CSV table of C-alpha atoms in Angstrom, one decimal:
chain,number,residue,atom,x,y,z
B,1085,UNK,CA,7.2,17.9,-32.0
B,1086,UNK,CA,7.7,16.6,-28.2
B,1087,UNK,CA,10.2,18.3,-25.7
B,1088,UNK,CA,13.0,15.9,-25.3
B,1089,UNK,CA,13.6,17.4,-22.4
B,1090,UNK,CA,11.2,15.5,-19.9
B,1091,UNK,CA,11.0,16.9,-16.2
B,1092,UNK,CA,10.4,13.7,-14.2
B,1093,UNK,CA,10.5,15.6,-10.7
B,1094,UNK,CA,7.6,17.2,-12.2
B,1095,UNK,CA,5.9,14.2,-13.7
B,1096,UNK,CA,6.3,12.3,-10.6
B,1097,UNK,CA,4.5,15.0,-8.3
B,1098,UNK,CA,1.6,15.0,-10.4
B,1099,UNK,CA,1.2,11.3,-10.3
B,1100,UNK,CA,1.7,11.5,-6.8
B,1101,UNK,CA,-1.2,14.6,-6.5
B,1102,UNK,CA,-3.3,12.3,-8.7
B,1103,UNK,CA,-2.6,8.9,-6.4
B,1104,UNK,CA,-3.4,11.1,-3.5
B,1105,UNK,CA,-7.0,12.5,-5.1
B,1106,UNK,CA,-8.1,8.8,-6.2
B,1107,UNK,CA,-6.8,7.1,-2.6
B,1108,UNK,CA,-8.8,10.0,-0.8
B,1109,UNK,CA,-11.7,9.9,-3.1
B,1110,UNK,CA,-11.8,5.9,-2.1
B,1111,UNK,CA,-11.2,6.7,1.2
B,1112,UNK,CA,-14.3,8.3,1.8
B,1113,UNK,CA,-16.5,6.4,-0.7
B,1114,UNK,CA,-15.3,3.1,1.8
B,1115,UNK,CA,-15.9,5.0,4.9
B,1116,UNK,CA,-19.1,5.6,4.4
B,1117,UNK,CA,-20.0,2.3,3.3
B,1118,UNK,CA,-18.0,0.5,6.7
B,1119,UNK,CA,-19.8,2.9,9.2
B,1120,UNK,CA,-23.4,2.4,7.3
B,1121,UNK,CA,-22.5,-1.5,7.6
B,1122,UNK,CA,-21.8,-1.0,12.0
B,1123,UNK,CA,-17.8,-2.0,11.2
B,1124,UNK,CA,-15.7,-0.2,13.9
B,1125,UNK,CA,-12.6,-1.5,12.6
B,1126,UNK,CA,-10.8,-2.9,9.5
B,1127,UNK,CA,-7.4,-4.5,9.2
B,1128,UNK,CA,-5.6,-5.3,5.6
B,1129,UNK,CA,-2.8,-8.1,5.6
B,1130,UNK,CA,-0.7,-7.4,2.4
B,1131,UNK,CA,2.4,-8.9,0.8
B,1132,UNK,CA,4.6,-8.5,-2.2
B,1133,UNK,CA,7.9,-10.0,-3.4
B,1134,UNK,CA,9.6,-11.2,-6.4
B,1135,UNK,CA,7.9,-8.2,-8.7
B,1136,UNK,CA,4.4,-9.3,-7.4
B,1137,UNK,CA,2.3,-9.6,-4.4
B,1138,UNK,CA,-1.3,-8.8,-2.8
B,1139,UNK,CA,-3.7,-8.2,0.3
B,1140,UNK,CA,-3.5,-11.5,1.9
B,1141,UNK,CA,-6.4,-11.1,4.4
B,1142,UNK,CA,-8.7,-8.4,5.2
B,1143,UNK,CA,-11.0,-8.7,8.1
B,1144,UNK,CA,-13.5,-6.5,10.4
B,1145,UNK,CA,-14.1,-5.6,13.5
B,1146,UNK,CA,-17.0,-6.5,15.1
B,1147,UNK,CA,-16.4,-10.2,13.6
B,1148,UNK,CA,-19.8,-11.1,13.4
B,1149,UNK,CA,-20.8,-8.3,10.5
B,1150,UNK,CA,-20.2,-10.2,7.3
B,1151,UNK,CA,-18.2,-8.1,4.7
B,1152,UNK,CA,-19.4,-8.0,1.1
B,1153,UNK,CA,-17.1,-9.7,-1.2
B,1154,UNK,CA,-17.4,-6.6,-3.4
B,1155,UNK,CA,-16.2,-4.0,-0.6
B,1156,UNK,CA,-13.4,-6.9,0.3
B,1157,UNK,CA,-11.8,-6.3,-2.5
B,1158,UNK,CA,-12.6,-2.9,-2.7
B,1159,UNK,CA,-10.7,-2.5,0.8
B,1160,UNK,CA,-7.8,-5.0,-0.4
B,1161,UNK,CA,-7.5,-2.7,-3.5
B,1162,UNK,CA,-7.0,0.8,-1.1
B,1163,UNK,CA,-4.9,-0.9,1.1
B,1164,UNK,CA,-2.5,-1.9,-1.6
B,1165,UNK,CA,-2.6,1.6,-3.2
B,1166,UNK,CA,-2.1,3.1,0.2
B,1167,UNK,CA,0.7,1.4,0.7
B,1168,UNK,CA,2.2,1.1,-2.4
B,1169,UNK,CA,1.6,5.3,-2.3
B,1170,UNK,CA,4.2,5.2,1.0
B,1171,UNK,CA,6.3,2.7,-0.2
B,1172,UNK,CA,6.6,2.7,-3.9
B,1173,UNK,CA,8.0,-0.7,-5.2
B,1174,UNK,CA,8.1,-2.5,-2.3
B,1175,UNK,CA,6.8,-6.0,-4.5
B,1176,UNK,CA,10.2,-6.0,-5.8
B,1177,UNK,CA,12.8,-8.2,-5.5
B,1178,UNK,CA,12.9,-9.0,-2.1
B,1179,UNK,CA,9.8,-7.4,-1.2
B,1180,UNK,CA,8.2,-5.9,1.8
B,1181,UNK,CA,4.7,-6.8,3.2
B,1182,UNK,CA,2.6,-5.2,6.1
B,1183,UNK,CA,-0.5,-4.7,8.5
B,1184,UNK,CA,-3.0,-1.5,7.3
B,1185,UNK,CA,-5.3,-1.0,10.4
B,1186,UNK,CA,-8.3,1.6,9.7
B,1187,UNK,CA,-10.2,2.7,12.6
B,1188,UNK,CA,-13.5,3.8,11.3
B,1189,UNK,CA,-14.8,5.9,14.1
B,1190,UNK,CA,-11.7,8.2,14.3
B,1191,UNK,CA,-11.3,7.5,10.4
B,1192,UNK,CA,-7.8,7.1,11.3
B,1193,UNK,CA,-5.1,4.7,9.0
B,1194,UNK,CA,-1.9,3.1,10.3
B,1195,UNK,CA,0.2,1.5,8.5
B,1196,UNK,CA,2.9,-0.8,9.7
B,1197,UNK,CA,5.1,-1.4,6.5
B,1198,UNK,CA,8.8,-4.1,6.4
B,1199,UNK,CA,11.1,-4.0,3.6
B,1200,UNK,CA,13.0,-6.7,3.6
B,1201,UNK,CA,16.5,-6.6,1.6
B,1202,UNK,CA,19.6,-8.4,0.8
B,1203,UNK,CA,22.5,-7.5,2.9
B,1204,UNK,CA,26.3,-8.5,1.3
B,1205,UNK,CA,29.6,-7.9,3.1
B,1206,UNK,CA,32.5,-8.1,0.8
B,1207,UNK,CA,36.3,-7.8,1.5
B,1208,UNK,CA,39.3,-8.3,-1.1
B,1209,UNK,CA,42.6,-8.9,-0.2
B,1210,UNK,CA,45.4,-9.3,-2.8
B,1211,UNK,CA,49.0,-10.2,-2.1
B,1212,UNK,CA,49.1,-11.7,1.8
């Protein structure tokens, strides 16, 4: 017989422990494979809107090294997950896109994130 009474607070924290165990598991599998490759910087374009969306560009710093297709979308996967991990939902409706920027020596992630949003002001005024 299943409990009909479902703690979601708790469900969501241990998909949120689980998110953060796969994106850190990633996070180092990646590393390794940027610094063995001499990249000293990667940046990740995404975008998402209308209940879709994806990593528009991903490039690397020094220019010159030529990324694997393979790790691309390796990298284009984490940076969605990352962000998506910050800013649950953002492909909907309206959407919100942003900039991932992963230092590789420092092994340090920003993440500049936009939501965009509908903004309605409404008045009602009976009887003037």
């Amino acid at each position: 017989m299943t409990n009909p009474q479902i703690d979601y607070a708790a469900m969501a924290a241990q998909w949120r422990a689980e998110r953060e165990t796969t994106l850190k598991a990633s996070r180092a599998e990646l590393l390794a494979q940027l610094r063995a490759l001499g990249i000293s910087e990667v940046t990740a374009e995404y975008e998402g809107y209308g209940d879709s969306g994806n990593v528009e560009d991903v490039t690397v710093q020094p220019a010159e090294v030529r990324l694997p297709e393979a790790l691309a979308t390796e990298i284009g996967d984490f940076a969605w997950s990352l962000a998506y991990h910050h800013h649950p939902g953002f492909e909907n409706n309206e959407g919100g896109y942003g900039t991932l920027t992963w230092d590789i020596a420092a092994d340090s992630i920003t993440l500049n994130h936009a939501d965009r949003y509908v903004e309605c002001s409404h008045s009602y005024v009976e009887g003037l």
